[in-house]
Coordinates of C-alpha atoms in Angstrom, one line a residue:
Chain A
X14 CA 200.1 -147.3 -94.8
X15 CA 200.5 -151.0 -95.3
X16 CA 197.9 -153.3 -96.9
X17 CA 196.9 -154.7 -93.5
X18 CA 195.9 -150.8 -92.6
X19 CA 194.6 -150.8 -95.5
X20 CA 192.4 -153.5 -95.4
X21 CA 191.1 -152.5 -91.8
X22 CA 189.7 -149.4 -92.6
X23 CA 188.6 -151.2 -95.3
X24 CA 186.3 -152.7 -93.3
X25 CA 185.8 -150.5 -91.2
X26 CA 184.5 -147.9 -93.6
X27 CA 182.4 -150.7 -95.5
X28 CA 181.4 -152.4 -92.5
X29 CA 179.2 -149.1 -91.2
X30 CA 177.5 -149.1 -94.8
X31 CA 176.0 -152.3 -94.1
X32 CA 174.6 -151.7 -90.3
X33 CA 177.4 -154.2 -89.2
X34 CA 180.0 -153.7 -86.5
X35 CA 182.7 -156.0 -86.5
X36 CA 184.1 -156.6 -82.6
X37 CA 188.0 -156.5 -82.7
X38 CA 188.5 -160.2 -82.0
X39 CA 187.0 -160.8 -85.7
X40 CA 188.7 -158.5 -87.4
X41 CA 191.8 -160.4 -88.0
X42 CA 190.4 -163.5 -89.2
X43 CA 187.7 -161.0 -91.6
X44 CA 190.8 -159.1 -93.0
X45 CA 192.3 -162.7 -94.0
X46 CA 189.1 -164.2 -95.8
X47 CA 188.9 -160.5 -97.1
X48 CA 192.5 -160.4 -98.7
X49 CA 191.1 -164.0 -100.3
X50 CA 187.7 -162.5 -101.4
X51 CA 189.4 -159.7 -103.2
X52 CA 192.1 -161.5 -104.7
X53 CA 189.5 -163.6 -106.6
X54 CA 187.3 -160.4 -107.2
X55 CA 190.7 -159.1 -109.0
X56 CA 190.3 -161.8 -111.1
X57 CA 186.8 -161.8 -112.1
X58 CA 186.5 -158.1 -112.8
X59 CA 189.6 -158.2 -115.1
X60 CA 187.8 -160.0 -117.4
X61 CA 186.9 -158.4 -120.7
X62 CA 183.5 -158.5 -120.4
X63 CA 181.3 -157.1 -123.9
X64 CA 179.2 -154.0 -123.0
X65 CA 176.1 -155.6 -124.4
X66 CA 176.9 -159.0 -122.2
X67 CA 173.6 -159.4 -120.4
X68 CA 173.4 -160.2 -116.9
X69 CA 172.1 -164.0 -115.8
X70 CA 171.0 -162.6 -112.4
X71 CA 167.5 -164.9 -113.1
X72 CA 169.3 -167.9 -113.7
X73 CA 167.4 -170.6 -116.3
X74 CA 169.7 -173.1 -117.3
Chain B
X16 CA 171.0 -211.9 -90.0
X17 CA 170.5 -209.2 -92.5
X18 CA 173.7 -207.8 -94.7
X19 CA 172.1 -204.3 -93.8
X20 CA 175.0 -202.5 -94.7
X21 CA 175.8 -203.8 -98.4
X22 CA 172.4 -204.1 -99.2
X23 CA 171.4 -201.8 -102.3
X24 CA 168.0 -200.0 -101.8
X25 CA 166.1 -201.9 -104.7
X26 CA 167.3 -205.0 -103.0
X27 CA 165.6 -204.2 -99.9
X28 CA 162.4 -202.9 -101.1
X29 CA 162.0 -205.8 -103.2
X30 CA 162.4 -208.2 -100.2
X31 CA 159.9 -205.8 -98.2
X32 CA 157.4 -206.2 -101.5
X33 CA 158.0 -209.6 -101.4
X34 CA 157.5 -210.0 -97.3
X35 CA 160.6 -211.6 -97.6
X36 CA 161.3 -209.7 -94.9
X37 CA 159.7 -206.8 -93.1
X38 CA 160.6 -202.9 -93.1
X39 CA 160.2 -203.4 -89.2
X40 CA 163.5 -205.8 -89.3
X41 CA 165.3 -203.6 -91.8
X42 CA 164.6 -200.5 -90.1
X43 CA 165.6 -202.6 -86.3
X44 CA 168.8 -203.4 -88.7
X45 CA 169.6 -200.2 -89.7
X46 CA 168.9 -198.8 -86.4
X47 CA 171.7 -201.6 -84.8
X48 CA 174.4 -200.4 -87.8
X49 CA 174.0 -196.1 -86.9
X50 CA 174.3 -197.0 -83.1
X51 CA 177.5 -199.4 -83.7
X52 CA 179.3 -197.2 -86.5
X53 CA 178.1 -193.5 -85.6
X54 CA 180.7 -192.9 -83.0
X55 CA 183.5 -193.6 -85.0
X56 CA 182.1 -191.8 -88.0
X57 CA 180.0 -189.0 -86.5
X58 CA 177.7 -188.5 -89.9
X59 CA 174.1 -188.4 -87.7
X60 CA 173.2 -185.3 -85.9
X61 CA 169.6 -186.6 -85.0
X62 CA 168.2 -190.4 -85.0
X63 CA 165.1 -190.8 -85.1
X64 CA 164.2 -194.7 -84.0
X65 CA 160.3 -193.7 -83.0
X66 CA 159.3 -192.2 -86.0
X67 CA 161.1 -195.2 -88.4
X68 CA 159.7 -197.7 -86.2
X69 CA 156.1 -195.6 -87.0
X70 CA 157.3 -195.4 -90.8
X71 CA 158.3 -199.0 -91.2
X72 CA 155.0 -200.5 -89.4
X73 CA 153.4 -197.9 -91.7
X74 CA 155.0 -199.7 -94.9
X75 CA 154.0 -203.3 -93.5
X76 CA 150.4 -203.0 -92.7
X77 CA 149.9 -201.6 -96.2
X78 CA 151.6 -204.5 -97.4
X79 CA 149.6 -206.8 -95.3
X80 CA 146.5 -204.9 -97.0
X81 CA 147.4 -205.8 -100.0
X82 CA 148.4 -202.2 -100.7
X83 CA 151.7 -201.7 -103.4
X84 CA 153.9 -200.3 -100.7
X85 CA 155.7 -198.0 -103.1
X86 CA 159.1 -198.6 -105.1
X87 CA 161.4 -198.1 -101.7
X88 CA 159.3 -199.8 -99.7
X89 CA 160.7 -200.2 -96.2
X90 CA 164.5 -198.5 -97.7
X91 CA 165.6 -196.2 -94.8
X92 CA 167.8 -192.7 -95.6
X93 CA 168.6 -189.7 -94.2
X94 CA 169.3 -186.2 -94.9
X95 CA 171.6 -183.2 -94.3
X96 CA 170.2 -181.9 -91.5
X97 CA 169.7 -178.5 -93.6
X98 CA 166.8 -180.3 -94.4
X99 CA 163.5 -179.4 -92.8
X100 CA 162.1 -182.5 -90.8
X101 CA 159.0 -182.8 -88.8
X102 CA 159.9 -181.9 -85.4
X103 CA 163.6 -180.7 -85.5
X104 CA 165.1 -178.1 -85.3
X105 CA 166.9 -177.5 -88.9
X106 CA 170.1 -176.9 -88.0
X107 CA 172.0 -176.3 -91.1
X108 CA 174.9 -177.8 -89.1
X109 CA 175.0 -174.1 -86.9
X110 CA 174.7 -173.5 -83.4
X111 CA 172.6 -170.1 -84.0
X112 CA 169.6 -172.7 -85.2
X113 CA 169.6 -175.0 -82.8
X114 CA 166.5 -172.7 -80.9
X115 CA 164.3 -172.4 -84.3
X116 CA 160.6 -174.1 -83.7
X117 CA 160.7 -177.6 -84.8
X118 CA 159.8 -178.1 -88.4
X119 CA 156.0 -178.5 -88.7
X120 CA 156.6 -180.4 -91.8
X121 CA 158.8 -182.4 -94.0
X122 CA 160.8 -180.6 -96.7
X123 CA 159.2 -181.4 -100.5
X124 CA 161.9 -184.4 -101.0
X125 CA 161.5 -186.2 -98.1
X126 CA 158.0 -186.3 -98.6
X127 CA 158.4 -187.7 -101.8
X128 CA 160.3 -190.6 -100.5
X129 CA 158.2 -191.5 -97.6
X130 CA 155.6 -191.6 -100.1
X131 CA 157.6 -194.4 -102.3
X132 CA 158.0 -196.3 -99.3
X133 CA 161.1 -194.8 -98.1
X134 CA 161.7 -194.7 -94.0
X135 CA 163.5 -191.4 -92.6
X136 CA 166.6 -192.8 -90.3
X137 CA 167.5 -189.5 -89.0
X138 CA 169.5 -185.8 -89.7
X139 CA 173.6 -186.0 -91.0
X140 CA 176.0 -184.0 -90.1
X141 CA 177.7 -180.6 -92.8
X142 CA 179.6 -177.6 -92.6
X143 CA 178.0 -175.0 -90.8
X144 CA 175.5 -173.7 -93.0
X145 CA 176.8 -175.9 -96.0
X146 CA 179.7 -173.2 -96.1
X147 CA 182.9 -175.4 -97.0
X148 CA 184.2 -178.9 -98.2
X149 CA 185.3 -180.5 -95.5
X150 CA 182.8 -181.3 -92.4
X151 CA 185.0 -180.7 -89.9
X152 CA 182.1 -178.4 -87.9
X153 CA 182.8 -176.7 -84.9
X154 CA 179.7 -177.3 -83.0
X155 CA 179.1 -180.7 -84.0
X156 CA 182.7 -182.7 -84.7
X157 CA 183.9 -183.5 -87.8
X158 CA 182.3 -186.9 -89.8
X159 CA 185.3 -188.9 -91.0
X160 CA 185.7 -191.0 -93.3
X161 CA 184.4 -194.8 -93.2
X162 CA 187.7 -196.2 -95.1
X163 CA 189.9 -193.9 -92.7
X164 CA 189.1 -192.5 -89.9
X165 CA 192.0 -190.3 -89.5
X166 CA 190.4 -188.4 -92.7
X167 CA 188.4 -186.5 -93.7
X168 CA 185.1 -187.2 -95.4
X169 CA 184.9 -183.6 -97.8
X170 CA 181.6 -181.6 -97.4
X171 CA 179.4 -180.0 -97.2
X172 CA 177.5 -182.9 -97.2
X173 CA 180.0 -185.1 -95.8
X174 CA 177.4 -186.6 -93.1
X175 CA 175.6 -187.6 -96.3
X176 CA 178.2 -189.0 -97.9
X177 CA 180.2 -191.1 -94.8
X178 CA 176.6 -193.0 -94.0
X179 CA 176.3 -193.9 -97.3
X180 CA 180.0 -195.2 -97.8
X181 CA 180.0 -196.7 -94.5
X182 CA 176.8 -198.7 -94.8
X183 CA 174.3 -196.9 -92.3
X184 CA 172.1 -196.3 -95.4
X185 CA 171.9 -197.2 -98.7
X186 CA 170.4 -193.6 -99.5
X187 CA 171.0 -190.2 -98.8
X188 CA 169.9 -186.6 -99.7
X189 CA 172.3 -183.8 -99.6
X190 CA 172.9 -179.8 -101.2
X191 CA 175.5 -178.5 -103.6
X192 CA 176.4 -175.4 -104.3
X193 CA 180.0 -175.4 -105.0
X194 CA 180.5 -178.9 -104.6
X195 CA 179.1 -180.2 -101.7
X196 CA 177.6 -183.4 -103.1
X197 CA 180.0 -184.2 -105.6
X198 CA 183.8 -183.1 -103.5
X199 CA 182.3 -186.0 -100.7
X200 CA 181.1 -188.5 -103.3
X201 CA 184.6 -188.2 -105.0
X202 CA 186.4 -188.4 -101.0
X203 CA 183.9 -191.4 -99.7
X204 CA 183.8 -193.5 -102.9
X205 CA 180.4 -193.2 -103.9
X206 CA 177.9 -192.1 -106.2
X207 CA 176.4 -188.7 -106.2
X208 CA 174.1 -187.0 -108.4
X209 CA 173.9 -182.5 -108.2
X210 CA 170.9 -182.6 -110.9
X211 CA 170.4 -179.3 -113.1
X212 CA 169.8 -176.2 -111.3
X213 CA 166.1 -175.6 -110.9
X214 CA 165.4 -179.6 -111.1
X215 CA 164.6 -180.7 -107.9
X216 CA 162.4 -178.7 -105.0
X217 CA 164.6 -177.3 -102.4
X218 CA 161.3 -176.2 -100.5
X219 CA 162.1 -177.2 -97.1
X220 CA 166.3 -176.8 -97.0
X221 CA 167.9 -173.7 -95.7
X222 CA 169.1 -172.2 -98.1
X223 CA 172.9 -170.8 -98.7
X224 CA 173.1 -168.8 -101.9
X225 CA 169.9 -168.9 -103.8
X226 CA 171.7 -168.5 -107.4
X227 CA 172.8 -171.7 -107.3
X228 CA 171.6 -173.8 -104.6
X229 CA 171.3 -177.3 -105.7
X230 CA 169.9 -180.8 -103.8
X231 CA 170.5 -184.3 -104.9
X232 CA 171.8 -187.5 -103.4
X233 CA 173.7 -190.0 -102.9
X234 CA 174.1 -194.1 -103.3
X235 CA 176.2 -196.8 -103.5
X236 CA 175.4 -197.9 -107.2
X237 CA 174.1 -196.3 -110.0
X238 CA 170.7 -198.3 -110.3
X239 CA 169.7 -196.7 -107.0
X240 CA 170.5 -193.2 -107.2
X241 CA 168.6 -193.3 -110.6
X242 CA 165.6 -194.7 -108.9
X243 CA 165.6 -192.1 -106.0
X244 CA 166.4 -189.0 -108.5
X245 CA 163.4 -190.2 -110.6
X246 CA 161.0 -190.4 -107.5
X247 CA 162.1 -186.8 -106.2
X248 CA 161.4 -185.3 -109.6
X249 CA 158.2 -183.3 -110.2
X250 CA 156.8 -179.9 -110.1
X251 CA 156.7 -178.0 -106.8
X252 CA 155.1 -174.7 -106.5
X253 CA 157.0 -173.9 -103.1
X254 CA 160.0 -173.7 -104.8
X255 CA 159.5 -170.6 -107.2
X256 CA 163.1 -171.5 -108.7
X257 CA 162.4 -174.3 -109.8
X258 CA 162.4 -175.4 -113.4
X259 CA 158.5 -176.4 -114.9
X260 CA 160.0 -179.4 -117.3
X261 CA 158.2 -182.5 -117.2
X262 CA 159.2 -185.6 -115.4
X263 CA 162.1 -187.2 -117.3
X264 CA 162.9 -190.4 -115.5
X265 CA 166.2 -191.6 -116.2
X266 CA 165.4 -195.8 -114.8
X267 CA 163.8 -196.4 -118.4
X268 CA 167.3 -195.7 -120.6
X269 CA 169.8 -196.2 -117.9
X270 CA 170.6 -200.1 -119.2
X271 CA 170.6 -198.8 -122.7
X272 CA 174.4 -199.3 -124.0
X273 CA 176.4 -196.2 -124.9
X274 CA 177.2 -195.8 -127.7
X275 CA 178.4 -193.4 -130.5
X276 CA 178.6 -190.9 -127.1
X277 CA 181.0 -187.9 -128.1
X278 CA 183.2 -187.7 -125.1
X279 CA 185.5 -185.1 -124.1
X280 CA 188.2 -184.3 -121.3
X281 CA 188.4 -180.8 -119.8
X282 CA 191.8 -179.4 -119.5
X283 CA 193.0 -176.1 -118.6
X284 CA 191.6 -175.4 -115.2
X285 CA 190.3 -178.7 -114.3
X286 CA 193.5 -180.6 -114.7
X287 CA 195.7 -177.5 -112.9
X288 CA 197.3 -178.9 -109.9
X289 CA 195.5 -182.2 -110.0
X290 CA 197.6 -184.8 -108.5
X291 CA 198.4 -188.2 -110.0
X292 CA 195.5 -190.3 -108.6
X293 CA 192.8 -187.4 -109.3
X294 CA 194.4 -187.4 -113.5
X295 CA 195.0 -191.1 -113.1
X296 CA 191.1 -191.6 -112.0
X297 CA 189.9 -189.4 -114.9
X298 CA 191.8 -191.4 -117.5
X299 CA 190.9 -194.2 -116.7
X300 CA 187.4 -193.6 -117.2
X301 CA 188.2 -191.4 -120.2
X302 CA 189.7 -194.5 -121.7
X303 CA 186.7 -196.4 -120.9
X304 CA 184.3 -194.2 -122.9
X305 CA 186.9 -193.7 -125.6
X306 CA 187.2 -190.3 -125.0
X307 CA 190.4 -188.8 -127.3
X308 CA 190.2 -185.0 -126.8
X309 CA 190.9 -183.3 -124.4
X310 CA 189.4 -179.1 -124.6
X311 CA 189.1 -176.6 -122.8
X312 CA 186.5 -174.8 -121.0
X313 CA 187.6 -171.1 -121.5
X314 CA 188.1 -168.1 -118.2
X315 CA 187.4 -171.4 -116.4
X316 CA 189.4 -169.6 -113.7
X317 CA 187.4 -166.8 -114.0
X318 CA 184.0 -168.9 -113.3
X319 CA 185.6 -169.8 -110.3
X320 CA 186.5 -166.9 -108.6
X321 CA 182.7 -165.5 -109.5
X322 CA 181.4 -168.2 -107.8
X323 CA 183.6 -167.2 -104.5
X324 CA 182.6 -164.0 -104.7
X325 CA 178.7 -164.6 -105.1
X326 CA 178.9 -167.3 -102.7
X327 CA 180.5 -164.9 -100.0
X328 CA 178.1 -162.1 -101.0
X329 CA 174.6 -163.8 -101.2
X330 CA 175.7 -166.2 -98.3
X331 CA 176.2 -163.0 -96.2
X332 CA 173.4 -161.1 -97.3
X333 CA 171.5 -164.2 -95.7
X334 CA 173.2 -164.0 -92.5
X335 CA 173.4 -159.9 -92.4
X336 CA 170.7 -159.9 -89.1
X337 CA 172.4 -162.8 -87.2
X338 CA 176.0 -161.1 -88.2
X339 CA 175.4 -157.9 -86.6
X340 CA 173.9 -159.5 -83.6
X341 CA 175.4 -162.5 -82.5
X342 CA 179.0 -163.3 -85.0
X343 CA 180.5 -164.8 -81.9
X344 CA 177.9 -167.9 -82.5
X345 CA 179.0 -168.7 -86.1
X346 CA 182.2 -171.5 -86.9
X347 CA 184.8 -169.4 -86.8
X348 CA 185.2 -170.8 -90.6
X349 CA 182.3 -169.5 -91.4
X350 CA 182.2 -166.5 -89.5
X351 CA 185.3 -164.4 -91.0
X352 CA 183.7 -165.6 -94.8
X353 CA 180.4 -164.3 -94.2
X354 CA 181.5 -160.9 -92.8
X355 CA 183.8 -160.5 -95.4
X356 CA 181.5 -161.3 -98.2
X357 CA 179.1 -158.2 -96.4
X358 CA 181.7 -156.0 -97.5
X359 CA 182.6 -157.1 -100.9
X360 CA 181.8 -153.9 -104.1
X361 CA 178.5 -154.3 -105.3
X362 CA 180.2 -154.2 -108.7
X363 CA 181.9 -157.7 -107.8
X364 CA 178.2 -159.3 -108.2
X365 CA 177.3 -157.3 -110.9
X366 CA 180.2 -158.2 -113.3
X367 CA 179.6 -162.5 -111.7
X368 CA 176.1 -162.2 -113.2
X369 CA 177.0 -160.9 -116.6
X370 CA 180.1 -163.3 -116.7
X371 CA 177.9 -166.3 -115.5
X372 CA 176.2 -165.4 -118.9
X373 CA 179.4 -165.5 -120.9
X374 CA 180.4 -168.4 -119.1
X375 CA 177.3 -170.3 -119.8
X376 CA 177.3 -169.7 -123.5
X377 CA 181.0 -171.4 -123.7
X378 CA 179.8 -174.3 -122.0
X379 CA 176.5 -175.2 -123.4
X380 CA 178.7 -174.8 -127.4
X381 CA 181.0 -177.2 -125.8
X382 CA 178.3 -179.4 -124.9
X383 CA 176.5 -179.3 -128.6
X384 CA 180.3 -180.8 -129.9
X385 CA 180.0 -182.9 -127.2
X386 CA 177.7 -185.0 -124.9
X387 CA 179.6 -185.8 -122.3
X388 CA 182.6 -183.7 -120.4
X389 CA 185.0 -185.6 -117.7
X390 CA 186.9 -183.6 -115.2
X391 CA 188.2 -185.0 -111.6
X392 CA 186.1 -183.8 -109.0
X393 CA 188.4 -183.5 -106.5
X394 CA 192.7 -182.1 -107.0
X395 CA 193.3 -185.3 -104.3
X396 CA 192.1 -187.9 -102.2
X397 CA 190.8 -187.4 -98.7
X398 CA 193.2 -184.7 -96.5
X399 CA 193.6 -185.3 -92.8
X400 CA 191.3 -184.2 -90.1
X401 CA 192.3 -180.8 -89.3
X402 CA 194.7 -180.3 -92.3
X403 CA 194.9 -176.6 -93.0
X404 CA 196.9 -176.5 -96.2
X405 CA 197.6 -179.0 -99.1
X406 CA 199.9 -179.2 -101.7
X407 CA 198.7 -178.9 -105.4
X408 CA 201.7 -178.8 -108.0
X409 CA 204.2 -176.3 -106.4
X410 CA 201.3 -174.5 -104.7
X411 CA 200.6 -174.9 -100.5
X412 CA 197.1 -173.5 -100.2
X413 CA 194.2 -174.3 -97.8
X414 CA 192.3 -177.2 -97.8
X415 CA 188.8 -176.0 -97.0
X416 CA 188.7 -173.5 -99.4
X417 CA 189.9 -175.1 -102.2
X418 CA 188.8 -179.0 -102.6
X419 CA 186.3 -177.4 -104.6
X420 CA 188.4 -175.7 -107.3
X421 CA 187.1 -178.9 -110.0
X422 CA 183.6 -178.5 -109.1
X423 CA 182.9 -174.6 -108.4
X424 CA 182.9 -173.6 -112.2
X425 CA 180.4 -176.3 -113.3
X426 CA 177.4 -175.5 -110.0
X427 CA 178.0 -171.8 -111.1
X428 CA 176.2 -173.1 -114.3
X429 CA 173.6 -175.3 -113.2
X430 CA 174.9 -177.8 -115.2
X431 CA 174.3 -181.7 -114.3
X432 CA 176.9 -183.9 -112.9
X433 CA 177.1 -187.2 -111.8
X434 CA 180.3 -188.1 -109.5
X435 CA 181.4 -192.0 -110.0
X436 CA 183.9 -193.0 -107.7
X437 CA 187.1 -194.6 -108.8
X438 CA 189.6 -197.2 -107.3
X439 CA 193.1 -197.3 -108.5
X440 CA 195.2 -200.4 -108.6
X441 CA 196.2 -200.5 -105.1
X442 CA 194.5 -197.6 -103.5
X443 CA 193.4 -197.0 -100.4
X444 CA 191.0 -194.5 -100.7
X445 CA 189.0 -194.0 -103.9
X446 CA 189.0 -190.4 -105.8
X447 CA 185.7 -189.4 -108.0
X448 CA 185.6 -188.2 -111.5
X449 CA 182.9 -185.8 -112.6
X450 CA 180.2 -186.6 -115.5
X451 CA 178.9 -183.1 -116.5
X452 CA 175.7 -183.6 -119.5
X453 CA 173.8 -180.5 -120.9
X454 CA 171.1 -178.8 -119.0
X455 CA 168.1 -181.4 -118.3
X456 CA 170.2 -184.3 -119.4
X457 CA 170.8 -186.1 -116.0
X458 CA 169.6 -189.6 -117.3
X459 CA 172.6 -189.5 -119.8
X460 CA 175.1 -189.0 -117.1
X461 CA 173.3 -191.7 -115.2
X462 CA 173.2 -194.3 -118.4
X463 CA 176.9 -192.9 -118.8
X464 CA 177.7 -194.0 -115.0
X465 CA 175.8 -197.1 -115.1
X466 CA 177.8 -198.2 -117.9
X467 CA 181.5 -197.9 -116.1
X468 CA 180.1 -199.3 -113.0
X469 CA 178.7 -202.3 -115.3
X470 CA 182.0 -202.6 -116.9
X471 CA 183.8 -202.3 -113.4
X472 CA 185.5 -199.1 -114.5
X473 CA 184.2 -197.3 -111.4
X474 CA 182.0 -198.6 -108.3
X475 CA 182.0 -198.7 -104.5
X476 CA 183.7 -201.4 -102.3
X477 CA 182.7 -202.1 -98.6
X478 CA 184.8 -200.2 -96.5
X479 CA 187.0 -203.2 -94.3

């Protein structure tokens, strides 16, 4: 399978999760700005995070 | 005749105090400059010549009266039309908004304004829902910019940023949440401030990712972007993320000479694939402040792709209803982003949150060694209209996506930056460098920025 195949069913599998169909003449464009979202996901969850780093999800400077 | 378009907001309100002249023939002036330079810049949306009229009689009976008229008295400005005014529809530069009810108010800052004095010209144009750096929207044209029209004007706010630059108004409010007051500052040669996250009220501006939303504005000189930062300040209970500090005006220390300022330049990411005029623009004004080291803000590359993906994420979870029924409305730019970032791990946001904390820690350390950090805010000057890809050291990549790559790291931190706009020796188009302060410490980067425009280190100049 190659990684554009991959990517599809990609989103097709994830797209049912969220309620969300996504009509064919999207899905090319979606797989692209996927490929980019991923790529930079790669790099953020590569980092070596500490297992007692607490999350800022309630963000006070 | 009045020099409506070089004329800085204090100047104007000081004439109106002084019934020099009235805010009914400033606003008529203003009013004559959108109509003659909006078609070739495309930065208004909506103008709004009844209610101004309404505003600016508003302003001179009160003077007549005897009343003080408030410190922008008779100064007109406008907004990014994401947000909310009395009567419009707020956009958020989509298509899929345009059938909302009208806004039965003002958003908080607008308010705040009028009540100084200030006199609401109309809506500016932005990327559809603030989602990019460029302004080049697909419903509503693309705002170019006022020293070349072939160009672009960056974004999101680049409505915001081209009336400013090209004299429509001396003052206006936009967002920034990657970048999108300080990449069309930087492009349009003028003075922007994103203020510390949780600063300012964003009651009454569509949001785009709540985690780090920002609004601020933009002028032509530093004197009046201090005065309109310290009249939007103050606590606003509509806006539950905002920050409960006390009013810290920054007009009272912004003549005070800098001195004995510990000034550093970022390097690492922020210099990566910076072309000359973006590194030449920094050192200059590094060299101005006396600013020897250069450091290094660590996984700087790390910060930025966490922002991407929490941008694409939240931004999407936003849209989620209006995805599933009705994609074939959205930009196409913004479209294939949004359901993308539907589909991204759950774990992606996770590990951004606990990074942002990592992240954060390095910076504000940084920032007790030093007070003030100088980056570029933009890798170039203003790309083409309809430019896909640029070219950054060796590396062709997309334009839209990535005029933000200075700017993203720092908004992911709430940090305060103020963009000062830079001419080199011979330019044609300026290029902005980024002052970034500590947490709550706008008036420093103002005082900071007030200084190199005094000094003629950086400034705005009149497009021809």
């Amino acid at each position: 399978m190659n990684e554009r195949n991959a990517l599809e069913n990609y989103i097709e599998a994830s797209a049912g999760a969220v309620d969300l169909t996504i009509r064919a003449e999207h899905l090319e464009s979606t797989a692209q700005a996927l490929a980019v979202l991923l790529e930079q996901g790669k790099i953020l969850m590569a980092f070596p995070l500490e297992q007692n780093t607490e999350s800022a999800t309630q963000y006070s400077p | 005749m009045i020099p409506y378009p070089t004329l800085a907001a204090r100047d104007i309100a000081r004439q109106v105090r002084r019934r020099e002249i009235t805010a009914a023939e400033i606003t008529e002036a203003a009013l004559a400059t959108v109509n003659q330079q909006n078609h070739r810049l495309n930065a208004f949306t909506a103008v709004l010549p009844e209610r101004a009229r309404a505003e600016a009689v508003r302003v001179d009976v009160d003077i007549a009266a005897g009343h003080k008229p408030g410190p922008l008295a008779g100064v007109p400005f406008a907004v990014k039309n994401l947000f909310d005014v009395k009567g419009l529809s707020t956009l958020a530069g989509s298509k899929i908004r345009r059938d909302v009810p009208p806004a039965q108010q003002d958003a908080s800052l607008i308010r705040r304004l009028a009540q100084a004095g200030a006199v609401l010209l109309g809506a500016l144009n932005m990327d559809e829902f603030a989602y990019g750096f460029v302004t080049e929207n697909a419903h509503y044209g693309a705002t170019h910019n006022p020293y070349d029209t072939a160009r672009i004007a960056g974004g999101s706010s680049g409505g915001s940023a081209a009336a400013v630059a090209g004299g429509l108004v001396p003052l206006a409010l936009g967002s920034d949440t990657n970048g999108s007051i300080r990449v069309p500052a930087s492009l349009c040669g003028i003075f922007g401030l994103k203020p510390t996250y949780g600063r300012l009220s964003r009651a009454g501006s569509f949001p785009f990712v709540h985690s780090f939303d920002h609004v601020g504005g933009f002028a032509r000189n530093v004197a009046d972007l201090a005065l309109c930062y310290d009249l939007m300040q103050g606590e606003d209970p509509s806006d539950p993320a905002q920050s409960l500090r006390p009013i810290e005006p920054s007009l009272p220390n912004l003549q005070m000479p800098v001195e004995n300022l510990r000034v550093a330049v970022l390097g690492g990411w922020f210099q990566q694939g910076a072309l000359a005029d973006a590194l030449d623009a920094l050192a200059r004004v590094a060299a101005a402040l006396g600013a020897t080291a250069t450091v290094e803000l660590a996984a700087s590359d790390v910060a930025r792709a966490a922002a991407f993906c929490v941008t694409a994420a939240e931004g999407a979870n936003l849209h989620l209803p209006d995805l599933r029924v009705r994609a074939g409305d959205y930009d196409p730019a913004t479209r294939s982003r949004f359901l993308a970032g539907a589909l991204l791990p759950g774990q992606y946001l996770l590990q951004a949150q606990r990074f942002r904390a990592w992240y954060r820690a390095q910076a504000l350390e940084l920032l007790q060694q030093y007070d003030v950090l100088l980056a570029p805010a933009t890798p170039c000057i203003a790309p083409l209209v309809g430019q896909v890809f640029m070219k950054l050291g060796d590396r062709e990549i997309p334009v839209r996506a990535n005029l933000g790559l200075y700017t993203q790291p720092i908004s992911f931190i709430g940090l305060p930056v103020v963009t000062a706009p830079v001419w080199l020796d011979g330019a044609e188009l300026p290029i902005g460098v980024q002052i970034i302060t500590a947490p709550w410490r706008e008036a420093l980067g103002l005082q900071v920025a007030n200084y190199l425009e005094l000094s003629g280190v950086v400034g705005y100049r009149a497009p021809a």
